mmCIF file of C-alpha atoms in Angstrom:
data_model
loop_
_atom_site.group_PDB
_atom_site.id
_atom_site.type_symbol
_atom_site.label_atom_id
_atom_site.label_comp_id
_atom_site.label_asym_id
_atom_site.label_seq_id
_atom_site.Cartn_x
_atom_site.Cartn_y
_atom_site.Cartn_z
ATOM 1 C CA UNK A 1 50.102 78.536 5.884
ATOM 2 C CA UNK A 2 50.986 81.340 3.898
ATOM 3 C CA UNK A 3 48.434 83.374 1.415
ATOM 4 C CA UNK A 4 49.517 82.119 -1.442
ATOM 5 C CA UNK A 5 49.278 78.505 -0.161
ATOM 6 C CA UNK A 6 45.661 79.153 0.352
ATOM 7 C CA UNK A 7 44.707 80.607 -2.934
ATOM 8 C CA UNK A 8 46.636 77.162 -4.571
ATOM 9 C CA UNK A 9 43.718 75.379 -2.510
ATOM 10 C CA UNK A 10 40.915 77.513 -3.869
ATOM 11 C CA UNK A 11 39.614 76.230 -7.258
ATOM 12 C CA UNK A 12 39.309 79.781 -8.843
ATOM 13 C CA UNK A 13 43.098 80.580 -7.898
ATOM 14 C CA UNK A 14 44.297 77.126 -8.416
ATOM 15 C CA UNK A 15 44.626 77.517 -12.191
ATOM 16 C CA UNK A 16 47.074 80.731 -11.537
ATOM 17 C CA UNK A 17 51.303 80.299 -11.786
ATOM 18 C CA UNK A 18 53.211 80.027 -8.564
ATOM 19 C CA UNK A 19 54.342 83.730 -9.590
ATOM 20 C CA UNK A 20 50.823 84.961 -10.382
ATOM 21 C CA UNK A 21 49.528 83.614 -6.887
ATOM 22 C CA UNK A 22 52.187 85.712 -5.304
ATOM 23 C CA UNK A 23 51.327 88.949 -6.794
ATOM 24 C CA UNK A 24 48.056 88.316 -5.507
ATOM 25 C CA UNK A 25 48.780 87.182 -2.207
ATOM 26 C CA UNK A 26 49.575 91.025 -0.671
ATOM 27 C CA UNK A 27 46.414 91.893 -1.479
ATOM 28 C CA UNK A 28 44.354 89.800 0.714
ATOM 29 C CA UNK A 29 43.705 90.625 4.345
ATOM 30 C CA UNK A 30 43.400 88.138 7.306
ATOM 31 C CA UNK A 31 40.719 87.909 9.820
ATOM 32 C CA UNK A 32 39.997 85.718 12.959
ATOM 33 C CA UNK A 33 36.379 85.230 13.925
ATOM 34 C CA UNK A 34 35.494 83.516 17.140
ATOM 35 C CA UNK A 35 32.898 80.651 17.102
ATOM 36 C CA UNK A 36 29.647 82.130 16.514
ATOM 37 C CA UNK A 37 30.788 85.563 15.334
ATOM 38 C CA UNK A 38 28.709 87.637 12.385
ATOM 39 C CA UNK A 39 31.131 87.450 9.092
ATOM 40 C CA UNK A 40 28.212 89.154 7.009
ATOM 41 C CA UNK A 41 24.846 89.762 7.331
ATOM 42 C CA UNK A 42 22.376 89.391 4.740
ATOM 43 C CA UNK A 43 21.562 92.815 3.820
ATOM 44 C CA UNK A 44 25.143 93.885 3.919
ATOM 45 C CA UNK A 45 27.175 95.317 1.762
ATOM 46 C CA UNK A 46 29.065 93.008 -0.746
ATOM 47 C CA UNK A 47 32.387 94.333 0.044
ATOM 48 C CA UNK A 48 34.845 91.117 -0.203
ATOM 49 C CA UNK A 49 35.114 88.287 -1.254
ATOM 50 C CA UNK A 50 36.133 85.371 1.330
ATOM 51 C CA UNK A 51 38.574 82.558 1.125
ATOM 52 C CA UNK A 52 38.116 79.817 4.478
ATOM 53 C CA UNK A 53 41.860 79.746 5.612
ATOM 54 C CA UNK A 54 41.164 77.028 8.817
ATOM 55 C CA UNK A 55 38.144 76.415 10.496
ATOM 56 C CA UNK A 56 34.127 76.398 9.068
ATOM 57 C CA UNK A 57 31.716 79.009 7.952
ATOM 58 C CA UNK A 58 27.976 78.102 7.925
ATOM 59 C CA UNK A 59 25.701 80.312 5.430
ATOM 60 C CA UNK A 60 22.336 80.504 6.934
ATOM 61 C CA UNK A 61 18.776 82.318 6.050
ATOM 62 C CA UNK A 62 17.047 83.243 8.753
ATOM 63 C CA UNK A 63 12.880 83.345 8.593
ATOM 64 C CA UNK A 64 11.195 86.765 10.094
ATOM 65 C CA UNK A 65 10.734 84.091 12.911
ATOM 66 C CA UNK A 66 13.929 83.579 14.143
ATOM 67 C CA UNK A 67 14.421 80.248 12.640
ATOM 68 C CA UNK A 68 17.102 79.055 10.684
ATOM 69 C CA UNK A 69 18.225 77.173 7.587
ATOM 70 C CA UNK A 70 21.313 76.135 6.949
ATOM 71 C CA UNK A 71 22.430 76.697 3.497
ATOM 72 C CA UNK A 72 26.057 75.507 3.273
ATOM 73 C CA UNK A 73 29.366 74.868 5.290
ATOM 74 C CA UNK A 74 32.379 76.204 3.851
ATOM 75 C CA UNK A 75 36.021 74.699 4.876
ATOM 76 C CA UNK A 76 38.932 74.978 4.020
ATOM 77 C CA UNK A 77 39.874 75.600 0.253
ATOM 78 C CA UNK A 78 36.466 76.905 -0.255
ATOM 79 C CA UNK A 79 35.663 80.415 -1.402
ATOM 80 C CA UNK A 80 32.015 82.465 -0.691
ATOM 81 C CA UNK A 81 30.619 85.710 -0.881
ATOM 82 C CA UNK A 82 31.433 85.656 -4.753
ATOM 83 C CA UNK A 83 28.094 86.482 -5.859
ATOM 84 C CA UNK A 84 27.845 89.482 -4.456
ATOM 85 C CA UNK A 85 31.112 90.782 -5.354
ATOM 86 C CA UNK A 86 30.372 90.078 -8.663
ATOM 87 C CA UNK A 87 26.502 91.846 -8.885
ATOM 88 C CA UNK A 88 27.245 93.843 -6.541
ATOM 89 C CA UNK A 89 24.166 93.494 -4.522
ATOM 90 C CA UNK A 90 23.482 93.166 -1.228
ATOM 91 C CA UNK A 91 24.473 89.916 0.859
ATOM 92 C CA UNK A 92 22.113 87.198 0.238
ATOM 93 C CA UNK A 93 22.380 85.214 3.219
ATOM 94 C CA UNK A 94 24.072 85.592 6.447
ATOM 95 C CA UNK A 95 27.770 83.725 6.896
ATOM 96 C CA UNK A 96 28.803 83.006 10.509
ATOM 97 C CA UNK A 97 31.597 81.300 12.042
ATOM 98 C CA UNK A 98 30.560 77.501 13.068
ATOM 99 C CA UNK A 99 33.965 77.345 15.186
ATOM 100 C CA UNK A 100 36.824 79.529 15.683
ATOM 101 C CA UNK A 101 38.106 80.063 11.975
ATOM 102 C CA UNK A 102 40.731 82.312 9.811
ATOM 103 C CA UNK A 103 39.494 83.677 6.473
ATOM 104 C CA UNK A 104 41.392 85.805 3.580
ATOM 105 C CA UNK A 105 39.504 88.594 2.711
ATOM 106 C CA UNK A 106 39.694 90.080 -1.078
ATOM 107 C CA UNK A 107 38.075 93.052 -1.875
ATOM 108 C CA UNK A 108 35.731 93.939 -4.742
ATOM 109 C CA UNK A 109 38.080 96.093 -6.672
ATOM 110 C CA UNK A 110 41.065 93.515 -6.386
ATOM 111 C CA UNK A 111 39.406 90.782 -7.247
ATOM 112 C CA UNK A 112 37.563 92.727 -10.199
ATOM 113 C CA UNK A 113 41.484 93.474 -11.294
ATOM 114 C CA UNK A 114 42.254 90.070 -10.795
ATOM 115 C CA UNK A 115 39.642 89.067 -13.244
ATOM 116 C CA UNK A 116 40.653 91.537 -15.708
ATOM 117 C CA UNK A 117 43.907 90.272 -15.773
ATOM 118 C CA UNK A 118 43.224 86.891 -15.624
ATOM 119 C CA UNK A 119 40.016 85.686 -18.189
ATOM 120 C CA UNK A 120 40.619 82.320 -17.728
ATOM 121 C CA UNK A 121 39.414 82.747 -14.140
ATOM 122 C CA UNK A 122 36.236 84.022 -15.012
ATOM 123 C CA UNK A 123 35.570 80.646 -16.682
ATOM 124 C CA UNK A 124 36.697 78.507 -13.721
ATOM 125 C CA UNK A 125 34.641 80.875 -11.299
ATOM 126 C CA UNK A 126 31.421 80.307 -13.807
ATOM 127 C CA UNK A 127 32.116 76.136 -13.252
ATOM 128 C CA UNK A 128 32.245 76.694 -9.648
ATOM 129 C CA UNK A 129 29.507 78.249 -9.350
ATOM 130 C CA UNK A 130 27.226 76.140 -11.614
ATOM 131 C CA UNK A 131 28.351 73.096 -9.687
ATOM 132 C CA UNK A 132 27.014 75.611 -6.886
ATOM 133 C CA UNK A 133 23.843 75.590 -8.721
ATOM 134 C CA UNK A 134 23.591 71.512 -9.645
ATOM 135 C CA UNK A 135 24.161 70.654 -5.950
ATOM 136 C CA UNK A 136 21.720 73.233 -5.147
ATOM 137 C CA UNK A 137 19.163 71.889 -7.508
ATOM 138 C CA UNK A 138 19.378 68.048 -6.345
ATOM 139 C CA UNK A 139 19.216 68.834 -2.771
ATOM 140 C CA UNK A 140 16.333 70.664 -3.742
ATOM 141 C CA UNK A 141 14.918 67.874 -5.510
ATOM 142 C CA UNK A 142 15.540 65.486 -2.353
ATOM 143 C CA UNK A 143 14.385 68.261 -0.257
ATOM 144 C CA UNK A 144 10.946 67.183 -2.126
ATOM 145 C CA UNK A 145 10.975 63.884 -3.099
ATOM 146 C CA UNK A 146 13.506 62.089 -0.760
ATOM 147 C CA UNK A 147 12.723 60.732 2.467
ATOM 148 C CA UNK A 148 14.252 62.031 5.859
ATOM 149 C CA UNK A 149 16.994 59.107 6.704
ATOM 150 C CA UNK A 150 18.278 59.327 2.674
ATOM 151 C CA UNK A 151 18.305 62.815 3.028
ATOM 152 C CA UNK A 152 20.400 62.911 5.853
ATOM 153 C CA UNK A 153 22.754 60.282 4.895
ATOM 154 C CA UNK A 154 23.662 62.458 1.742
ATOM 155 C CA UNK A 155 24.353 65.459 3.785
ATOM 156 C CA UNK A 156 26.394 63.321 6.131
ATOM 157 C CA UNK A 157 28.547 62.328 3.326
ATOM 158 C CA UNK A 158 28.597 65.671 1.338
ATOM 159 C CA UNK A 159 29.767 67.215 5.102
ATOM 160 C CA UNK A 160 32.191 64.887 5.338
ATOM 161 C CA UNK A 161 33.686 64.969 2.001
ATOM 162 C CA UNK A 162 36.341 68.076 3.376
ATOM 163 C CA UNK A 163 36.090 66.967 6.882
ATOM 164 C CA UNK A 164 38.283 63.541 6.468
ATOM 165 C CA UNK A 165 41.231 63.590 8.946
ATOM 166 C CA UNK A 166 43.551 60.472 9.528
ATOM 167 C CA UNK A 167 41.428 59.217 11.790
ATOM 168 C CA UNK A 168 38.709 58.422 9.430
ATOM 169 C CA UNK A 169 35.488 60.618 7.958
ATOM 170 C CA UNK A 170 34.586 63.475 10.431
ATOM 171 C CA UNK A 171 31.451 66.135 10.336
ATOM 172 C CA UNK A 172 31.152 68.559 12.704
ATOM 173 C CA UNK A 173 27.774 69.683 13.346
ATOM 174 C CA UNK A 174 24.916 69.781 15.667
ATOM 175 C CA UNK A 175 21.860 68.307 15.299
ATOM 176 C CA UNK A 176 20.471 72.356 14.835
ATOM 177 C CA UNK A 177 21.874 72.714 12.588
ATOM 178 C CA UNK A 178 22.059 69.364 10.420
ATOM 179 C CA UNK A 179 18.170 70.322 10.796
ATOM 180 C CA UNK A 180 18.236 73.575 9.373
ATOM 181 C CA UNK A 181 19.712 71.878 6.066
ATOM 182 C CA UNK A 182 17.108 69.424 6.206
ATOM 183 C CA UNK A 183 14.349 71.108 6.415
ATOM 184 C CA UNK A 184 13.258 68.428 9.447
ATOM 185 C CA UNK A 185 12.927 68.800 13.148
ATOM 186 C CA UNK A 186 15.781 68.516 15.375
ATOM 187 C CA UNK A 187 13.753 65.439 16.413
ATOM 188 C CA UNK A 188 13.494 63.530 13.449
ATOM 189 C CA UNK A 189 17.620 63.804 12.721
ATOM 190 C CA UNK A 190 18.194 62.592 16.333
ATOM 191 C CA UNK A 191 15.886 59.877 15.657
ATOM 192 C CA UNK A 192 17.697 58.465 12.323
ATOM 193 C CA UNK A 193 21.221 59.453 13.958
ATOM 194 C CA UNK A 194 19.840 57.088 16.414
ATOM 195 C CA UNK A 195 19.394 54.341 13.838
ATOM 196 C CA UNK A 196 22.501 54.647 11.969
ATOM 197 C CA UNK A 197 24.727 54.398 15.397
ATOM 198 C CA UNK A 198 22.578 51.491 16.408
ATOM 199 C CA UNK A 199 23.467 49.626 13.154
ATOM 200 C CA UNK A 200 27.451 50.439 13.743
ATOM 201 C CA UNK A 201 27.330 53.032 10.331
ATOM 202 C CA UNK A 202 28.611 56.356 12.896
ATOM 203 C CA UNK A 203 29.254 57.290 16.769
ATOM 204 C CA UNK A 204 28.547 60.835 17.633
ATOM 205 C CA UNK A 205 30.148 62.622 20.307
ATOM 206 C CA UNK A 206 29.865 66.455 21.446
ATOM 207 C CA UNK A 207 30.021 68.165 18.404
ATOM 208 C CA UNK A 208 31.202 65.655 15.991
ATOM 209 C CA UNK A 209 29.915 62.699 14.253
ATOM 210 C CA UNK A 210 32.418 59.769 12.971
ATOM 211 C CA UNK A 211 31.280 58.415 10.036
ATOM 212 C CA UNK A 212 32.603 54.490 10.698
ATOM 213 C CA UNK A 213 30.851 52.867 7.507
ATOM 214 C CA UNK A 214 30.635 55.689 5.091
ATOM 215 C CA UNK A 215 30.038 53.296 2.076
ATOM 216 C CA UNK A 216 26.930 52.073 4.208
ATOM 217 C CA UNK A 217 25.416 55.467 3.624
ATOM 218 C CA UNK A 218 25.571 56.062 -0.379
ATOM 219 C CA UNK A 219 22.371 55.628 -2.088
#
């Protein structure tokens, strides 16, 4: 896939003209991280933005601790690392590579250039990112007042949304890490992943989950 084929998946280049997409393409810079490999840290320098070519990105906090919390997974299509290019300011968060994955890098000053040239942009980036903000906001809310099994059922479904393959509704995760987004013991998700395999709704196997009754799930 070439460049500009990616930024026509991304929602904040999607708006742009076949030509426009081109021009930008030579600007961005491809990277290969191995499974498990630092993107970013948080603390960092907000040098690029990032554009998920193949493969998944997790976004993770990390407590003095050690212990993590999963944040997001972004796939292909997806964009992160906006917010700092945009303030500035150091990384929030830390953004690792959940498998072997290829990413588009775009640096500050291109992408400020872009924006210059291109207002209607900014307004598409400001949508993306307040959907950002409303997804954050209800998982926050079901962080609180939703119980473990509904909780995970949503994030099974949200995971799979841009994990679907032609063999049916995938998400790859661990159970880790499916914690970490919870906010729940590794435990408690094995117990309900239990329960929704028992009752025919997924299978798991290493590293994947298969969801075989999504409609099962929804709320």
């Amino acid at each position: 896939m070439s460049a500009a084929d990616t930024l026509e998946q991304v929602d904040l280049f999607a708006a742009l003209a076949p030509d426009e997409r081109a021009r930008l393409a030579p600007s961005l810079r491809r990277r290969r991280f191995a499974r498990g490999a630092v993107i970013f840290l948080q603390g960092d320098d907000s040098a690029n933005l990032y554009l998920v070519e193949s493969g998944w990105v997790k976004i993770v906090l990390t407590s003095p601790e050690g212990k993590d919390l999963v944040l997001d997974l972004m796939g292909p299509g997806e964009c992160f690392g906006e917010l700092g290019v945009l303030d500035g300011e150091p990384r929030s968060a830390d953004a690792i590579a959940h498998e072997d994955c290829h990413v588009l890098l775009l640096s500050r000053a291109d992408f400020e250039r872009f924006l210059d040239a291109h207002p209607r942009a900014a307004r598409t980036l400001l949508e993306v990112l307040a959907r950002r903000l409303r997804r954050d906001a209800a998982l926050l809310a079901e962080a609180v007042f939703a119980d473990l099994p509904s909780r995970l059922a949503r994030a099974l479904l949200q995971l799979s949304a841009t994990q679907t393959t032609s063999a049916g509704m995938h998400v790859r995760t661990t159970q880790e890490e499916l914690a970490g987004m919870l906010g729940a013991s590794r435990e408690g998700v094995n117990k309900w992943l239990g329960y929704f395999e028992r009752r025919g709704l997924l299978r798991r196997q290493r590293g994947d989950i298969l969801l075989l009754q999504p409609e099962a799930l929804r709320p």
